[in-house]
Coordinates of C-alpha atoms and ligand atoms in Angstrom, one line a residue:
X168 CA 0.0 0.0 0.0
X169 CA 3.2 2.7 -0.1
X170 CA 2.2 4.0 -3.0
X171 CA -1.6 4.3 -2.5
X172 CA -2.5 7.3 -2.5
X173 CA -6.3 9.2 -1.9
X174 CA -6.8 9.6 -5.6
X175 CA -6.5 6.2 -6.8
X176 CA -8.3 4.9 -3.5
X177 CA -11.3 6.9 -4.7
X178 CA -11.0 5.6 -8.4
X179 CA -11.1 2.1 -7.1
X180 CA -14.9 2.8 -4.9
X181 CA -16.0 3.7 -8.1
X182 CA -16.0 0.0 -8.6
X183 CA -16.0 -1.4 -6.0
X184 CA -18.4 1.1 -3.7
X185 CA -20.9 -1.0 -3.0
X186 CA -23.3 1.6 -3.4
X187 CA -22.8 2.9 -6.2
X188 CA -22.3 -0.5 -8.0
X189 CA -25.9 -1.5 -7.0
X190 CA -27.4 1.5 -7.5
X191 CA -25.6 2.0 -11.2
X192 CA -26.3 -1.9 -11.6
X193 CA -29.9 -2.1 -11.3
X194 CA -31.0 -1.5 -15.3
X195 CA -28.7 -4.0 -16.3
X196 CA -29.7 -6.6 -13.9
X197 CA -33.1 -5.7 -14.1
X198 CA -32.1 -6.4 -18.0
X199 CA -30.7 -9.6 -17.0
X200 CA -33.8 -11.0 -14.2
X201 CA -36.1 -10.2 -17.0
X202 CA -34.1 -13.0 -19.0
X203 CA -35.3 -16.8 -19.7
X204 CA -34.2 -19.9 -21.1
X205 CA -36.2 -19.8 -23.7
X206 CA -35.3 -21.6 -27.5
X207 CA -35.2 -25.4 -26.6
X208 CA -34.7 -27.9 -24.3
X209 CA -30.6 -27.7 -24.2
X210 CA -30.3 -30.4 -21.4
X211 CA -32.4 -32.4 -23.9
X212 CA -30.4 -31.4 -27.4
X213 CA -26.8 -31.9 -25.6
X214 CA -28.4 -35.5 -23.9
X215 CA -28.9 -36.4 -27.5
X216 CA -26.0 -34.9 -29.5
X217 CA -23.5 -36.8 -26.7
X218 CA -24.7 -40.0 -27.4
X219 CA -23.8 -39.8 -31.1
X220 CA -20.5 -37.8 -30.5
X221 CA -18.9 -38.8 -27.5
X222 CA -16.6 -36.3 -28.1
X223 CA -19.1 -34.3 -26.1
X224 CA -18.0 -35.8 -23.0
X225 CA -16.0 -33.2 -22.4
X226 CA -18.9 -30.7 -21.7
X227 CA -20.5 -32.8 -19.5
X228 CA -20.7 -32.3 -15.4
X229 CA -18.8 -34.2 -13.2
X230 CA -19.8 -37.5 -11.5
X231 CA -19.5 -35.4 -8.3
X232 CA -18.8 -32.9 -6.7
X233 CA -15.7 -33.9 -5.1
X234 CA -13.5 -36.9 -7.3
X235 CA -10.2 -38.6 -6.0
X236 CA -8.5 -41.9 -7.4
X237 CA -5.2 -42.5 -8.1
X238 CA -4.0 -43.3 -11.9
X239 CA -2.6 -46.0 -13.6
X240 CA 1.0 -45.4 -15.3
X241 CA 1.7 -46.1 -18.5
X242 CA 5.6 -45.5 -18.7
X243 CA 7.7 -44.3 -16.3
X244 CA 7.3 -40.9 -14.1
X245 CA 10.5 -39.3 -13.8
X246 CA 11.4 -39.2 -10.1
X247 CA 12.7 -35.6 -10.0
X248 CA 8.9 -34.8 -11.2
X249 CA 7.8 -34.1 -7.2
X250 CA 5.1 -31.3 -6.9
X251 CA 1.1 -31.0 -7.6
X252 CA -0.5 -29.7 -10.8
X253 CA -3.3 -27.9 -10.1
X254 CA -6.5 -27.0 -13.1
X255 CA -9.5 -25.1 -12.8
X256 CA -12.4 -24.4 -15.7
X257 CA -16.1 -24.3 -15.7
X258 CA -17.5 -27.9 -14.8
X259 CA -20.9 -27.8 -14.0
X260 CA -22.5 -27.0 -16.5
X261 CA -26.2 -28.3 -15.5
X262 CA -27.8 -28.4 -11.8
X263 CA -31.2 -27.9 -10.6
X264 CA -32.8 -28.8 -14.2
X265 CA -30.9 -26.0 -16.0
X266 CA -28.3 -26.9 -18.5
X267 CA -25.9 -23.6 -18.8
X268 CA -25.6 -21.5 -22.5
X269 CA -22.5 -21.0 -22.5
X270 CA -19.1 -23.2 -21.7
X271 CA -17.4 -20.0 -19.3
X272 CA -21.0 -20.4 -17.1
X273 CA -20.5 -23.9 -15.6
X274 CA -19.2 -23.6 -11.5
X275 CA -15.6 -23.8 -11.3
X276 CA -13.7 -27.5 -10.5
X277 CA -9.8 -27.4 -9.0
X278 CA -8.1 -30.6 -9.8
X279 CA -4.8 -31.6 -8.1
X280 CA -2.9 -34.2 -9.5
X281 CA -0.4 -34.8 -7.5
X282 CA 3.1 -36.6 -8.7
X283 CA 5.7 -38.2 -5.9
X284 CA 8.3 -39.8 -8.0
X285 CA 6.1 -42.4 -8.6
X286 CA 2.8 -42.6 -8.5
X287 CA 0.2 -39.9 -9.0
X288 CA -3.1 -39.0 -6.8
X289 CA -6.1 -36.9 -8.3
X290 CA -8.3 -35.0 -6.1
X291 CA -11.0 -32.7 -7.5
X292 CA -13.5 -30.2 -6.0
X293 CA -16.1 -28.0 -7.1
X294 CA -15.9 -24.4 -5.9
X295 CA -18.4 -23.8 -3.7
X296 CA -18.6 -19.8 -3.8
X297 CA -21.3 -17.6 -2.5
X298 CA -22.6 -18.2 -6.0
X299 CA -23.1 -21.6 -6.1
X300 CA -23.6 -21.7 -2.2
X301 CA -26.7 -19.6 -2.2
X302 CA -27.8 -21.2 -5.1
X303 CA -27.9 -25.0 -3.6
X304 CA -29.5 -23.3 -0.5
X305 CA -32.3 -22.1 -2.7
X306 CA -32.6 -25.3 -4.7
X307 CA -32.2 -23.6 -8.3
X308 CA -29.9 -21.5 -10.3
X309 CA -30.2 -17.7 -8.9
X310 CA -27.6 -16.0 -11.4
X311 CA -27.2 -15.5 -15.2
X312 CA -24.1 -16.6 -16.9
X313 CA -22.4 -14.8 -20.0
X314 CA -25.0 -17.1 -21.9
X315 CA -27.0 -18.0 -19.6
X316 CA -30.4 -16.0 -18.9
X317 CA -32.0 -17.0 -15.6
X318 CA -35.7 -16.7 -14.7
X319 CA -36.0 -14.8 -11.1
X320 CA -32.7 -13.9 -11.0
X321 CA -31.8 -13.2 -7.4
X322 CA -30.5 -8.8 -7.3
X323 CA -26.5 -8.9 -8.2
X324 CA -25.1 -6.5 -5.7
X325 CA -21.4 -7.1 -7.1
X326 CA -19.2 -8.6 -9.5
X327 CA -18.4 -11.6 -6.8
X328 CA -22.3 -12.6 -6.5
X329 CA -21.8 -13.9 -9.7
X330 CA -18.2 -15.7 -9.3
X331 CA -17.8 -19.5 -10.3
X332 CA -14.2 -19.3 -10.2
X333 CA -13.5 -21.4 -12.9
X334 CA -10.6 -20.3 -15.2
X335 CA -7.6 -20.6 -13.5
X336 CA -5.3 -21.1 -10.4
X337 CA -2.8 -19.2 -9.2
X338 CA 0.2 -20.1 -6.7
X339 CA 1.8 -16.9 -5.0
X340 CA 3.1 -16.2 -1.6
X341 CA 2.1 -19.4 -0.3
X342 CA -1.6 -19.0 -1.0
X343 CA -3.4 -21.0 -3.6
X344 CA -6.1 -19.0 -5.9
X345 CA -8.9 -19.9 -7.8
X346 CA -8.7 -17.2 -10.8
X347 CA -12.2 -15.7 -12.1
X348 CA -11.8 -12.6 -14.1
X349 CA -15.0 -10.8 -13.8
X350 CA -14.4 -10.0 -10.1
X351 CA -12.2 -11.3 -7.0
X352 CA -10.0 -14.0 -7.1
X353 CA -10.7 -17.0 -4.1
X354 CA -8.8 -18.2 -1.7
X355 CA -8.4 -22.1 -1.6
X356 CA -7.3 -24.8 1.4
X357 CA -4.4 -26.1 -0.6
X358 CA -4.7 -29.6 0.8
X359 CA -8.9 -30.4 0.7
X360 CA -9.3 -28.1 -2.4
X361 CA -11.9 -25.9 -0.4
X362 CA -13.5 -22.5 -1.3
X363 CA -12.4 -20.0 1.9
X364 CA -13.4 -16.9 0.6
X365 CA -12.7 -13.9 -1.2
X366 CA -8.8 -12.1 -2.3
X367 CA -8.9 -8.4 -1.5
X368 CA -5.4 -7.1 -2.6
X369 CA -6.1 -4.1 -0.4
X370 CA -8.9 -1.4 1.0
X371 CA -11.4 0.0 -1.6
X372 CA -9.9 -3.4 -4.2
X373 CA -12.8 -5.7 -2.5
X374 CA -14.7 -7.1 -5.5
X375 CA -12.7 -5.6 -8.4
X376 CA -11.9 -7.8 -11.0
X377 CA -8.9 -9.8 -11.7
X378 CA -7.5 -11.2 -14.0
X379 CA -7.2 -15.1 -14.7
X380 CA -4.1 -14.3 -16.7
X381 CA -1.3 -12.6 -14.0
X382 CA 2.0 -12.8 -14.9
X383 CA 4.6 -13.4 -12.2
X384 CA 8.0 -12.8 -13.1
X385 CA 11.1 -14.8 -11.6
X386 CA 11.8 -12.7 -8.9
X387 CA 8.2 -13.1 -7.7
X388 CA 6.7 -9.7 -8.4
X389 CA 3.3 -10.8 -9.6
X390 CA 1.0 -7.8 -12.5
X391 CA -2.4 -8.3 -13.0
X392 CA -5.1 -6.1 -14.4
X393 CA -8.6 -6.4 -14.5
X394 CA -11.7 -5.1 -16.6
X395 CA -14.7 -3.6 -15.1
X396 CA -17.7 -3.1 -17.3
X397 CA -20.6 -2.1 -14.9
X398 CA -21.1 0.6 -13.9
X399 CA -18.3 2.2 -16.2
X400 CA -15.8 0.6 -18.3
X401 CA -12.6 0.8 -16.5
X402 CA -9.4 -0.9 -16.9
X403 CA -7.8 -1.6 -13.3
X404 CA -3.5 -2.5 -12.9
X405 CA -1.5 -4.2 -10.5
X406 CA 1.6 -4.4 -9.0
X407 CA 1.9 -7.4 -6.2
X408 CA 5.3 -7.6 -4.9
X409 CA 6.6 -11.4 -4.0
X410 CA 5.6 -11.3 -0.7
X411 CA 1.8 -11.0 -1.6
X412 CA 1.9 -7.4 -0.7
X413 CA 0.0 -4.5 -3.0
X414 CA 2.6 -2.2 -4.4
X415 CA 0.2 -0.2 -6.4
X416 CA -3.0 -0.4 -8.0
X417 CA -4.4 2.2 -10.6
X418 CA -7.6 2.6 -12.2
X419 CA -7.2 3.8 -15.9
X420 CA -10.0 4.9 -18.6
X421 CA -9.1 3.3 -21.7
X422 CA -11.9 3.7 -24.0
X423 CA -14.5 0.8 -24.9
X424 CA -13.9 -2.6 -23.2
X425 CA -15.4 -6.0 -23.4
X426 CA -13.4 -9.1 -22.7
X427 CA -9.6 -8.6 -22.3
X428 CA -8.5 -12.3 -21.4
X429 CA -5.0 -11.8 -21.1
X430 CA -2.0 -9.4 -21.2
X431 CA 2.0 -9.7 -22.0
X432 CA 5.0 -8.5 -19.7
X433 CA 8.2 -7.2 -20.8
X434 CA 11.1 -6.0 -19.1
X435 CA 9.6 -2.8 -18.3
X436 CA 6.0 -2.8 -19.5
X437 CA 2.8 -3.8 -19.3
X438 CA 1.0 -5.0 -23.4
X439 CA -2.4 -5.1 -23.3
X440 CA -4.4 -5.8 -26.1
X441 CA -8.2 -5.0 -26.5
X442 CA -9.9 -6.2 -29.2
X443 CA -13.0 -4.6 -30.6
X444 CA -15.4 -6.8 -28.6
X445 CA -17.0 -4.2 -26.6
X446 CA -19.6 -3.8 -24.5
X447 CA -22.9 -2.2 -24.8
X448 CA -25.4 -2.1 -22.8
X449 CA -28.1 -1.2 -24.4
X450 CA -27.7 -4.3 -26.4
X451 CA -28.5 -6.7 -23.7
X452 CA -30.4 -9.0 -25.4
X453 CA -32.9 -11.7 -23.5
X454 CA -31.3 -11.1 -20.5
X455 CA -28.3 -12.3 -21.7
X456 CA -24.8 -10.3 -21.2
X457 CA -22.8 -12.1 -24.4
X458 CA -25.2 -10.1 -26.6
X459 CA -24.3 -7.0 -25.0
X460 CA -20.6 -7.6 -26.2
X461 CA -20.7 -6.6 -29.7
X462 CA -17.6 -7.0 -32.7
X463 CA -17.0 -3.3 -33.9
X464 CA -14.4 -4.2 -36.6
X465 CA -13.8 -0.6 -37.2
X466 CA -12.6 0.1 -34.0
X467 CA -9.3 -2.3 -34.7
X468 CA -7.5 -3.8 -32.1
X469 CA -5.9 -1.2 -29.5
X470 CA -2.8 -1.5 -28.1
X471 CA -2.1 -0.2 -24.5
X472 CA 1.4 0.1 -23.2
X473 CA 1.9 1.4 -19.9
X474 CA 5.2 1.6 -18.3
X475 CA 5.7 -0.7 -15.0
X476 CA 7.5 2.0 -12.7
X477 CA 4.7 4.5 -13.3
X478 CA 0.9 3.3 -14.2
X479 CA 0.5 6.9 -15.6
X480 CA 3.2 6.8 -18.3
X481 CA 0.7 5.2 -21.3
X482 CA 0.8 5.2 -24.9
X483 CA -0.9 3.2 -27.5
X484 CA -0.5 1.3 -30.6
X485 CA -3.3 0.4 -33.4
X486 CA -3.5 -3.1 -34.7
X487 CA -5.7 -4.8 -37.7
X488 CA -8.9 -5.9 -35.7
X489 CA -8.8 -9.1 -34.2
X490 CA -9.5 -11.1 -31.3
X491 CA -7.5 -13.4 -29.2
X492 CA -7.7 -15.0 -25.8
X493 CA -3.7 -15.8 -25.0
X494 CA -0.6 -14.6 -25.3
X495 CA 2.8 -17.0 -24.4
X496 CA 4.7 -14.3 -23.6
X497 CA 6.6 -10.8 -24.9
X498 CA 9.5 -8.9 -23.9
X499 CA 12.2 -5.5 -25.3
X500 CA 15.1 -5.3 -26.7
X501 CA 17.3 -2.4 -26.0
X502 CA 16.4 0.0 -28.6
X503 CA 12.5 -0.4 -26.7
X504 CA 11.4 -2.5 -29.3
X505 CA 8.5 -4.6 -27.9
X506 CA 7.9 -8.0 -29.1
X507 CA 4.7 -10.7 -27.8
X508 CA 3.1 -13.0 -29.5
X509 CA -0.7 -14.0 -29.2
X510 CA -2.8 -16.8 -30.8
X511 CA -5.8 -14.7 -32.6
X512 CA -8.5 -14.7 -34.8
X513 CA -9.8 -12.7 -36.8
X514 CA -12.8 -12.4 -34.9
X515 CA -14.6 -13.3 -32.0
X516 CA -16.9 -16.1 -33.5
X517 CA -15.3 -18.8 -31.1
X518 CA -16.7 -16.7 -27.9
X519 CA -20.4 -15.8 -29.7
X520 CA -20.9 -19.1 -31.4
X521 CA -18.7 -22.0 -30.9
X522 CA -18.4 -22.1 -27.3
X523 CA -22.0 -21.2 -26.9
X524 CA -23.5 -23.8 -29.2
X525 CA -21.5 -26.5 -27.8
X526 CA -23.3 -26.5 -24.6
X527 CA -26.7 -28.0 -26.7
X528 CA -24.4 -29.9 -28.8
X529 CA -23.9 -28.3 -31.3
X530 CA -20.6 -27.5 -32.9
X531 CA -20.4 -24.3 -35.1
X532 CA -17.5 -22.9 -37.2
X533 CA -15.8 -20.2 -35.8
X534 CA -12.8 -18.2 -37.2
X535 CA -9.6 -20.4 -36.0
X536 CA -6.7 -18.4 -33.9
X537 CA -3.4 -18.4 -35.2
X538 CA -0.2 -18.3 -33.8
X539 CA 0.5 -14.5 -34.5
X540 CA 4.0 -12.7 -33.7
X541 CA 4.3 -9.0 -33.2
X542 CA 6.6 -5.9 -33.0
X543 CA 5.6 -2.7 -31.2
X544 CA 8.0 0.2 -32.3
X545 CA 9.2 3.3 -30.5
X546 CA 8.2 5.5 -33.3
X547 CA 4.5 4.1 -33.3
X548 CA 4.6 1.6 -36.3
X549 CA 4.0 -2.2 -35.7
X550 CA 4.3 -5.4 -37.7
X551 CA 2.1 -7.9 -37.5
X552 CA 3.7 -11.5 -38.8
X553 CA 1.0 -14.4 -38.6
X554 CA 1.6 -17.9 -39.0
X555 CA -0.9 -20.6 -40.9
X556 CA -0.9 -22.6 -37.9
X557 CA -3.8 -22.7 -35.5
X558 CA -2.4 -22.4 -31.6
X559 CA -3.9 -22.2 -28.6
X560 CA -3.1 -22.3 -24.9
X561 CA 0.4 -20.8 -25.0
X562 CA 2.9 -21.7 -22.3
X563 CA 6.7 -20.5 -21.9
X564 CA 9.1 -21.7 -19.0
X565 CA 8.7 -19.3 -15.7
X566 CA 11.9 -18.6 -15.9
X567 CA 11.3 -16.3 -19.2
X568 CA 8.6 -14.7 -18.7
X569 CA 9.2 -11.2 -19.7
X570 CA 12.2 -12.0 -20.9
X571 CA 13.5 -13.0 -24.6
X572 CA 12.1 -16.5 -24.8
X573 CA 13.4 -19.4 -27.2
X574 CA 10.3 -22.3 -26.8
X575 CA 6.4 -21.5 -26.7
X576 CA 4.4 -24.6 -26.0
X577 CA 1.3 -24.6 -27.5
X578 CA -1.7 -26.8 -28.7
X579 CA -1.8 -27.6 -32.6
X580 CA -4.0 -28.3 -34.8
X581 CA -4.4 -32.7 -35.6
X582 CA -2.4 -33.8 -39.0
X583 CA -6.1 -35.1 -40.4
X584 CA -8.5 -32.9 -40.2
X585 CA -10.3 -34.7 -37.3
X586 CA -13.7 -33.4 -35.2
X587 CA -11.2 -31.7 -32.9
X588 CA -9.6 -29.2 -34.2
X589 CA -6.8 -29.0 -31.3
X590 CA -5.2 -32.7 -30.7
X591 CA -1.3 -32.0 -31.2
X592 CA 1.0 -30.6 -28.1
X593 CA 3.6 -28.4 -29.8
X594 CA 6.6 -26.8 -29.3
X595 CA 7.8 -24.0 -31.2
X596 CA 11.6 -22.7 -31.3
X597 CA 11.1 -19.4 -32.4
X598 CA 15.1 -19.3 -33.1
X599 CA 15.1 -21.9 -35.5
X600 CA 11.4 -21.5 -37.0
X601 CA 10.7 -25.2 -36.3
X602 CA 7.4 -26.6 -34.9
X603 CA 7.5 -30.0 -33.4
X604 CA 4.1 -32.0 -32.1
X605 CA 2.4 -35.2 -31.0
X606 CA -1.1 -36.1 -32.5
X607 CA -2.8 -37.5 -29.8
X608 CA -5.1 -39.5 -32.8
X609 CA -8.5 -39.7 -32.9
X610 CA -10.7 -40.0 -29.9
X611 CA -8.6 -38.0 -27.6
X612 CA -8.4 -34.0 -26.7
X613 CA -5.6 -32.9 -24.7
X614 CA -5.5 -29.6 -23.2
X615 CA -3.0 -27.4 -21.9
X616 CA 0.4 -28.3 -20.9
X617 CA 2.5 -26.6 -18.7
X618 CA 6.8 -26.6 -18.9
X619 CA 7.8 -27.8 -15.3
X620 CA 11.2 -27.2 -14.9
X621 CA 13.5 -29.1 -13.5
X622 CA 15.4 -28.3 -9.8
X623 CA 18.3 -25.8 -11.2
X624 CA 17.9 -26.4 -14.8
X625 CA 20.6 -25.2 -17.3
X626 CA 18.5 -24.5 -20.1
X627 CA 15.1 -22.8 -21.0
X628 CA 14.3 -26.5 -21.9
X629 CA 15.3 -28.6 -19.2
X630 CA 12.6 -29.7 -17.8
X631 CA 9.3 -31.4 -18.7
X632 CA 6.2 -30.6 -20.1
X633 CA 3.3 -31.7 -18.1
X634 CA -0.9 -31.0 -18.7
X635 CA -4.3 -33.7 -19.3
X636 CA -6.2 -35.1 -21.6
X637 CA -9.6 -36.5 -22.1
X638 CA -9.7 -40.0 -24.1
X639 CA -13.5 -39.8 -25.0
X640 CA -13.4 -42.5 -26.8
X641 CA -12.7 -44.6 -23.5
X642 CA -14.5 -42.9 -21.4
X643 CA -11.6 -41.2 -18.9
X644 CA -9.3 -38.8 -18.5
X645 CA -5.9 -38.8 -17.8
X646 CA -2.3 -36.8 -17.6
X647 CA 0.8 -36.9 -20.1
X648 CA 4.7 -35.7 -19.5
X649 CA 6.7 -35.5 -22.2
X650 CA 10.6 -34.6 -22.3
X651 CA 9.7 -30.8 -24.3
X652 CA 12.9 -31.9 -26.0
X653 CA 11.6 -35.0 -27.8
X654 CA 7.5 -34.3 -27.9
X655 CA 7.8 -36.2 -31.5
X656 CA 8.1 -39.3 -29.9
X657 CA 5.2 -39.0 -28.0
X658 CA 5.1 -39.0 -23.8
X659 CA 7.5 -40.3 -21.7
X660 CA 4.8 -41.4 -18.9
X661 CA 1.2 -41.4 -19.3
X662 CA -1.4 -41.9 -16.1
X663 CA -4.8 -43.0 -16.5
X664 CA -7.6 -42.3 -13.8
X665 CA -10.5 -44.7 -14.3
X666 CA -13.2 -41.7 -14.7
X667 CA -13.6 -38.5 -17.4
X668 CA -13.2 -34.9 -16.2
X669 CA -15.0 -32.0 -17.7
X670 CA -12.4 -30.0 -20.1
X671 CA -10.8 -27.5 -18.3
X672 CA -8.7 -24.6 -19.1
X673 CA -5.9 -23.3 -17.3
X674 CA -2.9 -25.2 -15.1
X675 CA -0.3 -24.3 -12.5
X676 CA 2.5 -26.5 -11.4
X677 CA 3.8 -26.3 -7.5
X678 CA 6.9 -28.3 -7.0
X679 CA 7.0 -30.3 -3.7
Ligands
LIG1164 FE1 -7.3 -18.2 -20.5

């Protein structure tokens, strides 16, 4: 809090205040109660689309609420691998009779598979936040979703009464985080997986969003930023120092905002880019807030850099419009040359269509994201350089993050053409221009992998590369670690647990 001062206090209660968030927030809720789930039986549609396309399985709720089972090992696990790799992403996506319209509505799920040297343990656990708490107390679903209209929507007094939690986890300072973005991040019990309550990063910050994406460097110091939509659209940063402490915390206007998934690092600035999926209100349409966020091509895609030693020193860039949801990471060269990359698209079909459909079964085209490179000069030009290949789910060792990076691992598109689009993990040496990959084959989706490095590794590759997979075909789910330095030849040490998992999206690895 040193560098806190009155003015940017008072910028953050205009977000947080609960006052004037509920008094400012009453049309749009009103908007939103006045919502419902009209157009189709969608428990019914998915029910029947899953048992044709058992690819499906991966948008169906848990078993439970609570999971735990230890896998089966196919291979070997190396024994250095010690530690717990931790997921989160939307996993219940139907309760009470209502099947969610969206794939970002469904309650949050942390698993923790946890690897001795050996053998490896799975735990998983629904987040039970105020949300979802007040909602099994009433015995139906009380809050809309991005997609989701709700009849008799209970009043929304804040950002958090509508929190699932489900995007990602965070690891800092000893305390384990469920990431959200559209409000606070939670606080977990690290070793039973349970919801304990709401971050606050400091006075006035109580229920102001954050990200799902921070970025925490190797000496600790953790940025973050969040987007506010209601009541105005503001764009909030942060500066967390490594021992969990607020440094500073600023609350910028940067024009119109929708969904900003994820920001880049460098050296000595913060990249954020904001595609031209913005929000209007007015547009609130069936009481359903993904209508309200509306593709302005025209606007293009704006570029914020804002220098890390002083929120107040901005500037901006204009891009092409376009729209993205992760970056693997960005960093400057001495002449302040900026340089990130980002998997986008060029538009924002996979939020409005794909990932709405898909809950009812239903898979619709969207425009594919492709692993995209590009440079940010001094003098205000930028080049854009975009690759053929579709990416997604970007990872780069810790150790690099912010810094010139060699590897990105990323998801790849399958060698045939299969029903899902993403079934390769990749690794790309942006030194030598080469892409290597393993095609899980048919009947199998694995998601994001995470580059564990090894105890005092001597290279940005020494390590391994760890994430899960869904083998709908069988039925389960299970987790993969390849050496990053031979992915061609497939994993080194495959576990199988003897039950599926709901896809998920984003992981963390704590070592032991
Ligand atoms: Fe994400």
């Amino acid at each position: 809090m040193n560098t806190w001062s009155r003015r940017q206090l008072l910028g953050s209660t205009l977000l947080a205040g609960a006052g004037g968030l509920a008094n400012l927030t009453v049309p749009f809720v009103r908007a939103l109660a006045g919502g419902s789930p009209g157009g189709g039986d969608w428990s019914a549609d998915f029910a029947a689309s899953l048992a044709s396309r058992p690819m499906l399985l991966g948008w169906k709720s848990p078993r439970a609420d609570r999971l735990a089972g230890t896998a089966r090992i196919e291979g070997r696990l190396p024994a250095e691998l010690r530690g717990t790799l931790y997921r989160n992403g939307p996993a219940v996506h139907e309760r009470f009779g209502l099947r969610y319209r969206h794939w970002f509505d469904g309650d949050g799920m942390v698993q923790a598979f946890r690897f001795d040297g050996a053998a490896l343990t799975h735990r998983g656990r629904v987040m039970h936040t105020p949300k979802l708490a007040r909602e099994l107390a009433a015995g139906r679903r009380l809050y809309p979703g991005l997609g989701t209209p709700v009849p008799r929507a209970a009043p929304v007094r804040g950002p958090d009464d509508l929190n699932s939690a489900n995007i990602s986890v965070l690891d800092h300072h000893g305390e384990l985080l469920a990431l959200w973005e559209g409000g606070s991040a939670s606080v977990l019990d690290r070793e039973t997986l349970a919801w304990r309550g709401f971050k606050s990063w400091g006075e006035g910050l109580e229920g102001v969003p954050f990200t799902a994406h921070p970025k925490v460097e190797p000496d600790g110091t953790l940025w973050a930023f969040g987007i506010s939509l209601i009541p105005a659209m503001r764009l909030v940063l942060y500066q967390i120092a490594r021992d969990g402490s607020l440094v500073k915390a600023r609350v910028v206007d940067a024009g119109p905002l929708g969904m900003v998934h994820d920001f880049v690092v460098t050296e000595r600035h913060l990249v954020i880019v904001i595609p031209p999926l913005v929000f209007e209100p007015e547009a609130v349409g069936g009481g359903v807030l993904l209508d309200a966020l509306a593709w302005r091509p025209a606007l293009g895609s704006r570029v914020l850099v804002v220098a890390k030693d002083d929120f107040d020193d901005r500037r901006w860039y204009q891009l092409p419009a376009g729209f993205g949801f992760h970056h693997g990471n960005g960093w400057e060269e001495t002449s302040g040359v900026l340089r990130f990359d980002h998997c986008v698209a060029d538009d924002a079909t996979l939020v409005s269509e794909r990932f709405r459909y898909i809950m009812r079964g239903e898979l619709r085209a969207a425009a594919p994201e492709r692993y995209t490179r590009f440079t940010l000069y001094p003098d205000g030009r930028s080049d854009v350089e975009a690759t053929p290949e579709w990416a997604e789910f970007p990872r780069v060792a810790p150790a690099v993050v912010g810094k010139r990076n060699r590897y990105v691992y990323t998801l790849g598109e399958s060698d045939d053409g299969g029903e899902v689009p993403l079934r390769r993990v990749e690794r790309r040496d942006l030194e030598r221009g080469t892409l290597d990959g393993f095609d899980f084959g048919p009947g199998v989706i694995p998601e994001e992998h995470v580059f564990v490095p090894r105890r005092n590794a001597a290279a940005e590759d020494d390590g391994w590369l760890v994430g899960t997979f869904l083998d709908y075909a069988r039925g389960v789910s299970g987790v993969t670690v390849f050496d990053p330095r031979r992915i061609g030849e497939g994993p080194i040490a495959r576990a199988w647990l003897d039950y599926p998992l709901p896809l998920g999206f984003h992981g963390h690895f704590s070592p032991a």
